[in-house]
Amino acid sequence: MIWAYPDGSLLTWLSVIFVLLYTIYLYRFYLINRKLQVKKHRIFIKMILRSAYFILFLIALAGPSIGTSMKEIKEEGKDIFLAIDLSQSMNATDIGPSRLQRVKFELKNLAKSFAGDRIGLIIFSSEAFVQCPLTFDQNVLQLHIDGLNTGLVPSQGTDINAPLQMALSKFRSDERPETNSRSVILVSDGEDFGENFRPIISELNDAGIKIFSLGVGTSQGSTIPRGNNVIIDPKTNQPAISRLETTNLKYLAAQTEGAYFELSDETQEISDLIAAIDREEGAVTGSRLVEASANKYFYFLFIALGLAFLDMIFPLRTINL
């Protein structure tokens, strides 16, 4: 017999309490017996009955499992690309210590939440590159996230079409069997997207790829550090102010049946993002047989309840009047 909940300390304490209370009950009986005629054998029957259903309650609480059988356990997984905007505006400090540094910290925790799924990393600005292909290796992925910086890509604007095309191409060329869950987590401040990404939306939908957008920054924005100075806007000859632009990020998410989330010092929706992706149905990546036992606690519980009911409805008379 296998015990599902072998909590010895709890069972011991319950037994001690039962013995203590019943000892008090027997002592009360002893005091009554000194003055009245009491049928001792009926007290003995009551004690046996109550001890029996108490022991059965303890057995049910421990979860006795009798017999074994083989059960097939299916392993499901998802494919997720993290598309990270590395344009210069991601160095803005409206989120401490900077947008990119905060993103790196949050993405490392997010990746750990999907340790059983394949995750890849795409970096982009005016061009897009696969920094890490889809992998189960958390150590490799964490290493690449640690190394993210705006110097890894050309900084001549933001082309959102490039990472989406890259993710679509990699998903299509993947040798893995068709999966039910293919997602892109698009991390950006949403600035300078342009309009050239709209034609790809139909292709993403046809491929069953959902976009989960993570807007990074604030509507107030901040200047963008560059060395010991800040980036100057050539049109105004004043320090450039980078602000979170949510319109295109929300549009992409809505058109692909994904969702939009924000990350700032005031709004932290990473947990909501993790929950949304976790709800997506993954593909079966494998299965294994495990030996499972059936918990039969309810037999003992029903018998104990039956005895307790009899004890309550049909009390035994112990005193003759």
mmCIF file of C-alpha atoms in Angstrom:
data_model
loop_
_atom_site.group_PDB
_atom_site.id
_atom_site.type_symbol
_atom_site.label_atom_id
_atom_site.label_comp_id
_atom_site.label_asym_id
_atom_site.label_seq_id
_atom_site.Cartn_x
_atom_site.Cartn_y
_atom_site.Cartn_z
ATOM 1 C CA MET A 1 0.000 0.000 0.000
ATOM 2 C CA ILE A 2 1.238 3.477 -0.919
ATOM 3 C CA TRP A 3 0.331 6.574 1.091
ATOM 4 C CA ALA A 4 -0.381 9.722 -0.895
ATOM 5 C CA TYR A 5 -0.073 12.105 2.085
ATOM 6 C CA PRO A 6 2.181 10.445 4.650
ATOM 7 C CA ASP A 7 2.222 13.386 7.065
ATOM 8 C CA GLY A 8 3.288 11.527 10.208
ATOM 9 C CA SER A 9 3.381 14.573 12.454
ATOM 10 C CA LEU A 10 -0.228 15.560 11.674
ATOM 11 C CA LEU A 11 -1.504 12.019 12.246
ATOM 12 C CA THR A 12 0.436 11.809 15.504
ATOM 13 C CA TRP A 13 -0.996 15.081 16.812
ATOM 14 C CA LEU A 14 -4.543 14.062 15.899
ATOM 15 C CA SER A 15 -4.052 10.742 17.700
ATOM 16 C CA VAL A 16 -2.701 12.492 20.788
ATOM 17 C CA ILE A 17 -5.680 14.872 20.861
ATOM 18 C CA PHE A 18 -8.120 11.968 20.475
ATOM 19 C CA VAL A 19 -6.512 9.952 23.272
ATOM 20 C CA LEU A 20 -6.427 13.009 25.530
ATOM 21 C CA LEU A 21 -10.093 13.841 24.985
ATOM 22 C CA TYR A 22 -11.175 10.251 25.403
ATOM 23 C CA THR A 23 -9.161 9.952 28.594
ATOM 24 C CA ILE A 24 -11.078 12.944 29.951
ATOM 25 C CA TYR A 25 -14.328 11.245 28.881
ATOM 26 C CA LEU A 26 -13.361 7.992 30.672
ATOM 27 C CA TYR A 27 -12.393 9.909 33.789
ATOM 28 C CA ARG A 28 -15.843 11.538 33.768
ATOM 29 C CA PHE A 29 -17.362 8.075 33.412
ATOM 30 C CA TYR A 30 -15.321 6.912 36.412
ATOM 31 C CA LEU A 31 -16.681 9.749 38.531
ATOM 32 C CA ILE A 32 -20.259 8.919 37.490
ATOM 33 C CA ASN A 33 -19.658 5.218 38.159
ATOM 34 C CA ARG A 34 -18.883 5.996 41.796
ATOM 35 C CA LYS A 35 -22.418 7.320 42.325
ATOM 36 C CA LEU A 36 -24.633 5.591 39.736
ATOM 37 C CA GLN A 37 -25.074 2.100 38.328
ATOM 38 C CA VAL A 38 -23.397 2.170 34.911
ATOM 39 C CA LYS A 39 -23.220 -0.612 32.349
ATOM 40 C CA LYS A 40 -19.519 -0.867 31.745
ATOM 41 C CA HIS A 41 -19.703 -3.159 28.722
ATOM 42 C CA ARG A 42 -21.699 -0.517 26.804
ATOM 43 C CA ILE A 43 -19.038 2.086 27.523
ATOM 44 C CA PHE A 44 -16.539 -0.393 26.118
ATOM 45 C CA ILE A 45 -18.662 -0.796 22.959
ATOM 46 C CA LYS A 46 -18.834 2.991 22.512
ATOM 47 C CA MET A 47 -15.067 3.242 22.903
ATOM 48 C CA ILE A 48 -14.442 0.521 20.301
ATOM 49 C CA LEU A 49 -16.896 2.151 17.871
ATOM 50 C CA ARG A 50 -15.415 5.635 18.185
ATOM 51 C CA SER A 51 -11.836 4.376 18.067
ATOM 52 C CA ALA A 52 -12.687 2.434 14.894
ATOM 53 C CA TYR A 53 -14.069 5.371 12.923
ATOM 54 C CA PHE A 54 -11.341 7.683 14.207
ATOM 55 C CA ILE A 55 -8.693 5.277 12.906
ATOM 56 C CA LEU A 56 -10.554 5.032 9.594
ATOM 57 C CA PHE A 57 -10.581 8.846 9.355
ATOM 58 C CA LEU A 58 -6.792 8.856 9.863
ATOM 59 C CA ILE A 59 -6.316 6.222 7.174
ATOM 60 C CA ALA A 60 -8.475 8.220 4.742
ATOM 61 C CA LEU A 61 -6.506 11.382 5.560
ATOM 62 C CA ALA A 62 -3.243 9.601 4.720
ATOM 63 C CA GLY A 63 -4.566 8.713 1.242
ATOM 64 C CA PRO A 64 -4.116 4.937 0.909
ATOM 65 C CA SER A 65 -3.345 3.853 -2.661
ATOM 66 C CA ILE A 66 -3.971 0.206 -3.451
ATOM 67 C CA GLY A 67 -2.911 -1.410 -6.707
ATOM 68 C CA THR A 68 -0.949 0.114 -9.603
ATOM 69 C CA SER A 69 -1.485 0.749 -13.288
ATOM 70 C CA MET A 70 0.496 2.263 -16.162
ATOM 71 C CA LYS A 71 -0.571 5.757 -17.214
ATOM 72 C CA GLU A 72 0.557 7.669 -20.295
ATOM 73 C CA ILE A 73 1.804 11.188 -19.547
ATOM 74 C CA LYS A 74 1.919 13.539 -22.541
ATOM 75 C CA GLU A 75 4.560 16.261 -22.639
ATOM 76 C CA GLU A 76 3.518 19.506 -24.296
ATOM 77 C CA GLY A 77 5.691 22.369 -25.459
ATOM 78 C CA LYS A 78 5.492 25.763 -27.141
ATOM 79 C CA ASP A 79 7.754 27.633 -29.549
ATOM 80 C CA ILE A 80 8.426 31.243 -28.581
ATOM 81 C CA PHE A 81 10.612 33.892 -30.214
ATOM 82 C CA LEU A 82 11.654 36.895 -28.141
ATOM 83 C CA ALA A 83 12.017 39.828 -30.551
ATOM 84 C CA ILE A 84 13.950 42.572 -28.745
ATOM 85 C CA ASP A 85 14.175 46.141 -30.014
ATOM 86 C CA LEU A 86 17.807 47.308 -29.653
ATOM 87 C CA SER A 87 17.429 50.757 -31.142
ATOM 88 C CA GLN A 88 19.116 53.626 -29.292
ATOM 89 C CA SER A 89 15.814 54.670 -27.709
ATOM 90 C CA MET A 90 15.923 51.502 -25.564
ATOM 91 C CA ASN A 91 18.698 53.208 -23.558
ATOM 92 C CA ALA A 92 16.214 55.820 -22.326
ATOM 93 C CA THR A 93 16.035 56.091 -18.542
ATOM 94 C CA ASP A 94 12.323 56.718 -17.952
ATOM 95 C CA ILE A 95 12.474 53.188 -16.505
ATOM 96 C CA GLY A 96 15.323 52.591 -14.097
ATOM 97 C CA PRO A 97 18.129 51.874 -14.627
ATOM 98 C CA SER A 98 17.217 51.928 -18.349
ATOM 99 C CA ARG A 99 14.594 50.373 -20.603
ATOM 100 C CA LEU A 100 16.960 47.734 -21.923
ATOM 101 C CA GLN A 101 18.438 46.816 -18.556
ATOM 102 C CA ARG A 102 14.968 46.377 -17.112
ATOM 103 C CA VAL A 103 13.906 44.290 -20.112
ATOM 104 C CA LYS A 104 16.913 41.997 -19.681
ATOM 105 C CA PHE A 105 16.068 41.389 -16.037
ATOM 106 C CA GLU A 106 12.395 40.651 -16.737
ATOM 107 C CA LEU A 107 13.072 38.427 -19.759
ATOM 108 C CA LYS A 108 15.466 36.249 -17.799
ATOM 109 C CA ASN A 109 12.695 35.554 -15.298
ATOM 110 C CA LEU A 110 10.169 35.057 -18.093
ATOM 111 C CA ALA A 111 12.400 32.505 -19.813
ATOM 112 C CA LYS A 112 12.637 30.485 -16.596
ATOM 113 C CA SER A 113 8.832 30.250 -16.527
ATOM 114 C CA PHE A 114 8.932 28.323 -19.824
ATOM 115 C CA ALA A 115 11.798 25.946 -19.139
ATOM 116 C CA GLY A 116 9.938 23.128 -20.922
ATOM 117 C CA ASP A 117 9.433 25.142 -24.114
ATOM 118 C CA ARG A 118 11.714 26.135 -26.976
ATOM 119 C CA ILE A 119 12.647 29.804 -26.886
ATOM 120 C CA GLY A 120 14.627 31.772 -29.463
ATOM 121 C CA LEU A 121 15.995 35.323 -29.504
ATOM 122 C CA ILE A 122 15.753 37.834 -32.368
ATOM 123 C CA ILE A 123 17.341 41.271 -32.075
ATOM 124 C CA PHE A 124 16.438 44.160 -34.343
ATOM 125 C CA SER A 125 16.592 47.839 -35.096
ATOM 126 C CA SER A 126 16.845 48.806 -38.749
ATOM 127 C CA GLU A 127 17.808 45.153 -39.413
ATOM 128 C CA ALA A 128 17.018 41.892 -37.662
ATOM 129 C CA PHE A 129 19.286 39.010 -36.631
ATOM 130 C CA VAL A 130 18.734 35.653 -34.940
ATOM 131 C CA GLN A 131 20.821 35.947 -31.810
ATOM 132 C CA CYS A 132 19.756 32.533 -30.498
ATOM 133 C CA PRO A 133 17.776 29.885 -32.432
ATOM 134 C CA LEU A 134 14.887 28.041 -30.806
ATOM 135 C CA THR A 135 16.333 25.983 -27.979
ATOM 136 C CA PHE A 136 15.493 24.181 -24.760
ATOM 137 C CA ASP A 137 18.889 25.174 -23.332
ATOM 138 C CA GLN A 138 18.164 27.757 -20.664
ATOM 139 C CA ASN A 139 21.855 28.392 -19.975
ATOM 140 C CA VAL A 140 22.540 29.428 -23.573
ATOM 141 C CA LEU A 141 19.434 31.591 -23.686
ATOM 142 C CA GLN A 142 20.252 33.335 -20.397
ATOM 143 C CA LEU A 143 23.773 34.020 -21.663
ATOM 144 C CA HIS A 144 22.458 35.697 -24.821
ATOM 145 C CA ILE A 145 19.958 37.793 -22.852
ATOM 146 C CA ASP A 146 22.759 38.948 -20.557
ATOM 147 C CA GLY A 147 24.755 40.123 -23.554
ATOM 148 C CA LEU A 148 22.056 42.303 -25.122
ATOM 149 C CA ASN A 149 23.106 45.881 -25.886
ATOM 150 C CA THR A 150 22.230 48.515 -28.469
ATOM 151 C CA GLY A 151 25.635 48.144 -30.147
ATOM 152 C CA LEU A 152 24.727 44.726 -31.554
ATOM 153 C CA VAL A 153 22.589 46.112 -34.412
ATOM 154 C CA PRO A 154 22.745 49.110 -36.771
ATOM 155 C CA SER A 155 20.993 52.108 -35.232
ATOM 156 C CA GLN A 156 19.378 53.776 -38.239
ATOM 157 C CA GLY A 157 15.729 53.629 -37.195
ATOM 158 C CA THR A 158 13.365 50.777 -36.397
ATOM 159 C CA ASP A 159 12.043 48.307 -38.963
ATOM 160 C CA ILE A 160 9.418 46.175 -37.211
ATOM 161 C CA ASN A 161 8.788 44.161 -40.374
ATOM 162 C CA ALA A 162 12.292 42.657 -40.219
ATOM 163 C CA PRO A 163 11.956 40.639 -36.967
ATOM 164 C CA LEU A 164 8.457 39.491 -37.876
ATOM 165 C CA GLN A 165 9.657 38.225 -41.263
ATOM 166 C CA MET A 166 12.609 36.576 -39.529
ATOM 167 C CA ALA A 167 10.388 34.776 -37.002
ATOM 168 C CA LEU A 168 7.959 33.691 -39.736
ATOM 169 C CA SER A 169 10.793 32.313 -41.829
ATOM 170 C CA LYS A 170 12.314 30.386 -38.927
ATOM 171 C CA PHE A 171 8.982 28.899 -37.907
ATOM 172 C CA ARG A 172 8.288 27.794 -41.491
ATOM 173 C CA SER A 173 11.703 26.183 -41.949
ATOM 174 C CA ASP A 174 11.592 24.425 -38.585
ATOM 175 C CA GLU A 175 11.912 20.638 -38.862
ATOM 176 C CA ARG A 176 9.845 20.133 -35.740
ATOM 177 C CA PRO A 177 6.301 18.723 -36.293
ATOM 178 C CA GLU A 178 3.504 21.270 -36.547
ATOM 179 C CA THR A 179 2.871 22.904 -33.204
ATOM 180 C CA ASN A 180 -0.336 24.331 -31.795
ATOM 181 C CA SER A 181 1.428 27.276 -30.163
ATOM 182 C CA ARG A 182 3.850 29.550 -31.978
ATOM 183 C CA SER A 183 4.282 32.990 -30.500
ATOM 184 C CA VAL A 184 6.431 36.082 -30.824
ATOM 185 C CA ILE A 185 6.972 38.291 -27.788
ATOM 186 C CA LEU A 186 7.682 41.684 -29.347
ATOM 187 C CA VAL A 187 9.532 43.958 -26.909
ATOM 188 C CA SER A 188 9.817 47.602 -27.964
ATOM 189 C CA ASP A 189 9.012 51.205 -27.117
ATOM 190 C CA GLY A 190 6.962 51.343 -30.335
ATOM 191 C CA GLU A 191 8.703 54.353 -31.905
ATOM 192 C CA ASP A 192 9.332 54.768 -35.640
ATOM 193 C CA PHE A 193 7.596 51.553 -36.752
ATOM 194 C CA GLY A 194 6.299 52.963 -40.001
ATOM 195 C CA GLU A 195 3.578 51.156 -41.955
ATOM 196 C CA ASN A 196 5.497 48.418 -43.792
ATOM 197 C CA PHE A 197 4.639 45.727 -41.238
ATOM 198 C CA ARG A 198 0.909 45.588 -42.048
ATOM 199 C CA PRO A 199 1.126 43.216 -45.079
ATOM 200 C CA ILE A 200 2.810 40.511 -42.991
ATOM 201 C CA ILE A 201 -0.090 40.244 -40.567
ATOM 202 C CA SER A 202 -2.090 37.966 -42.877
ATOM 203 C CA GLU A 203 0.926 35.666 -43.242
ATOM 204 C CA LEU A 204 1.323 35.481 -39.465
ATOM 205 C CA ASN A 205 -2.343 34.596 -39.101
ATOM 206 C CA ASP A 206 -2.121 31.917 -41.786
ATOM 207 C CA ALA A 207 0.817 30.364 -39.936
ATOM 208 C CA GLY A 208 -1.010 30.544 -36.583
ATOM 209 C CA ILE A 209 1.600 32.843 -35.064
ATOM 210 C CA LYS A 210 0.414 35.177 -32.312
ATOM 211 C CA ILE A 211 2.121 38.440 -31.359
ATOM 212 C CA PHE A 212 2.308 39.328 -27.687
ATOM 213 C CA SER A 213 3.520 42.930 -27.529
ATOM 214 C CA LEU A 214 5.365 44.328 -24.530
ATOM 215 C CA GLY A 215 5.489 48.119 -24.560
ATOM 216 C CA VAL A 216 8.510 49.431 -22.645
ATOM 217 C CA GLY A 217 8.641 53.028 -21.445
ATOM 218 C CA THR A 218 6.325 55.812 -20.334
ATOM 219 C CA SER A 219 4.172 58.377 -22.085
ATOM 220 C CA GLN A 220 6.265 61.154 -20.497
ATOM 221 C CA GLY A 221 9.468 59.640 -21.886
ATOM 222 C CA SER A 222 13.012 60.784 -21.239
ATOM 223 C CA THR A 223 16.247 61.746 -22.949
ATOM 224 C CA ILE A 224 18.497 59.079 -24.473
ATOM 225 C CA PRO A 225 22.015 58.814 -23.028
ATOM 226 C CA ARG A 226 25.010 58.569 -25.368
ATOM 227 C CA GLY A 227 28.292 58.410 -23.519
ATOM 228 C CA ASN A 228 28.471 61.386 -21.172
ATOM 229 C CA ASN A 229 25.887 63.332 -23.192
ATOM 230 C CA VAL A 230 22.435 62.736 -24.657
ATOM 231 C CA ILE A 231 21.218 62.232 -28.220
ATOM 232 C CA ILE A 232 20.271 65.524 -29.912
ATOM 233 C CA ASP A 233 17.256 65.792 -32.205
ATOM 234 C CA PRO A 234 18.690 67.259 -35.478
ATOM 235 C CA LYS A 235 15.352 68.890 -36.325
ATOM 236 C CA THR A 236 15.141 70.987 -33.150
ATOM 237 C CA ASN A 237 18.769 70.915 -32.022
ATOM 238 C CA GLN A 238 17.397 69.953 -28.584
ATOM 239 C CA PRO A 239 17.795 66.726 -26.586
ATOM 240 C CA ALA A 240 15.642 64.022 -28.185
ATOM 241 C CA ILE A 241 12.811 62.727 -26.025
ATOM 242 C CA SER A 242 11.797 59.083 -26.474
ATOM 243 C CA ARG A 243 8.234 58.151 -25.480
ATOM 244 C CA LEU A 244 6.294 54.926 -25.441
ATOM 245 C CA GLU A 245 4.101 54.659 -28.547
ATOM 246 C CA THR A 246 1.455 51.991 -28.048
ATOM 247 C CA THR A 247 -0.674 52.274 -31.201
ATOM 248 C CA ASN A 248 1.202 49.883 -33.482
ATOM 249 C CA LEU A 249 2.075 47.493 -30.664
ATOM 250 C CA LYS A 250 -1.594 47.153 -29.761
ATOM 251 C CA TYR A 251 -2.582 46.838 -33.422
ATOM 252 C CA LEU A 252 -0.178 43.973 -34.060
ATOM 253 C CA ALA A 253 -1.340 42.094 -30.980
ATOM 254 C CA ALA A 254 -5.023 42.561 -31.772
ATOM 255 C CA GLN A 255 -4.693 41.523 -35.434
ATOM 256 C CA THR A 256 -2.942 38.245 -34.541
ATOM 257 C CA GLU A 257 -5.185 37.303 -31.585
ATOM 258 C CA GLY A 258 -2.382 38.049 -29.166
ATOM 259 C CA ALA A 259 -2.364 40.645 -26.389
ATOM 260 C CA TYR A 260 -0.640 43.874 -25.399
ATOM 261 C CA PHE A 261 1.182 44.447 -22.104
ATOM 262 C CA GLU A 262 3.276 47.259 -20.624
ATOM 263 C CA LEU A 263 6.421 47.490 -18.560
ATOM 264 C CA SER A 264 7.381 50.585 -16.598
ATOM 265 C CA ASP A 265 8.061 51.595 -13.009
ATOM 266 C CA GLU A 266 4.312 52.144 -12.540
ATOM 267 C CA THR A 267 2.908 49.338 -14.727
ATOM 268 C CA GLN A 268 4.391 45.856 -14.475
ATOM 269 C CA GLU A 269 2.427 43.333 -16.515
ATOM 270 C CA ILE A 270 5.095 40.678 -17.023
ATOM 271 C CA SER A 271 3.136 38.219 -14.864
ATOM 272 C CA ASP A 272 0.059 38.823 -17.042
ATOM 273 C CA LEU A 273 2.149 38.184 -20.158
ATOM 274 C CA ILE A 274 3.450 34.914 -18.714
ATOM 275 C CA ALA A 275 -0.085 33.838 -17.835
ATOM 276 C CA ALA A 276 -1.372 34.666 -21.342
ATOM 277 C CA ILE A 277 1.301 32.584 -23.049
ATOM 278 C CA ASP A 278 0.895 29.789 -20.534
ATOM 279 C CA ARG A 279 -2.774 29.505 -21.515
ATOM 280 C CA GLU A 280 -1.799 28.758 -25.115
ATOM 281 C CA GLU A 281 -2.150 25.082 -25.967
ATOM 282 C CA GLY A 282 1.221 23.528 -26.750
ATOM 283 C CA ALA A 283 1.986 20.661 -29.106
ATOM 284 C CA VAL A 284 2.622 17.143 -27.841
ATOM 285 C CA THR A 285 6.405 16.769 -27.942
ATOM 286 C CA GLY A 286 6.559 13.319 -26.407
ATOM 287 C CA SER A 287 4.963 10.883 -24.007
ATOM 288 C CA ARG A 288 6.065 8.478 -21.318
ATOM 289 C CA LEU A 289 4.494 5.714 -19.251
ATOM 290 C CA VAL A 290 4.511 6.078 -15.492
ATOM 291 C CA GLU A 291 3.323 3.704 -12.816
ATOM 292 C CA ALA A 292 0.328 5.233 -11.072
ATOM 293 C CA SER A 293 -1.575 4.018 -8.045
ATOM 294 C CA ALA A 294 -5.243 4.658 -7.301
ATOM 295 C CA ASN A 295 -6.089 6.597 -4.139
ATOM 296 C CA LYS A 296 -8.806 4.602 -2.312
ATOM 297 C CA TYR A 297 -9.313 6.997 0.598
ATOM 298 C CA PHE A 298 -13.055 7.298 -0.078
ATOM 299 C CA TYR A 299 -13.725 3.662 0.989
ATOM 300 C CA PHE A 300 -12.288 4.298 4.430
ATOM 301 C CA LEU A 301 -13.963 7.709 4.616
ATOM 302 C CA PHE A 302 -17.420 6.321 3.791
ATOM 303 C CA ILE A 303 -17.118 3.547 6.377
ATOM 304 C CA ALA A 304 -15.917 6.030 9.008
ATOM 305 C CA LEU A 305 -18.794 8.392 8.254
ATOM 306 C CA GLY A 306 -21.233 5.480 8.486
ATOM 307 C CA LEU A 307 -19.940 4.471 11.923
ATOM 308 C CA ALA A 308 -19.968 8.089 13.107
ATOM 309 C CA PHE A 309 -23.560 8.437 11.901
ATOM 310 C CA LEU A 310 -24.588 5.313 13.837
ATOM 311 C CA ASP A 311 -22.840 6.615 16.943
ATOM 312 C CA MET A 312 -24.752 9.912 16.644
ATOM 313 C CA ILE A 313 -28.208 8.527 15.770
ATOM 314 C CA PHE A 314 -28.212 5.457 17.993
ATOM 315 C CA PRO A 315 -26.424 6.346 21.198
ATOM 316 C CA LEU A 316 -25.964 3.481 23.606
ATOM 317 C CA ARG A 317 -27.576 3.886 26.984
ATOM 318 C CA THR A 318 -25.067 3.510 29.744
ATOM 319 C CA ILE A 319 -27.220 4.458 32.778
ATOM 320 C CA ASN A 320 -30.284 2.650 34.050
ATOM 321 C CA LEU A 321 -32.922 4.864 35.652
#
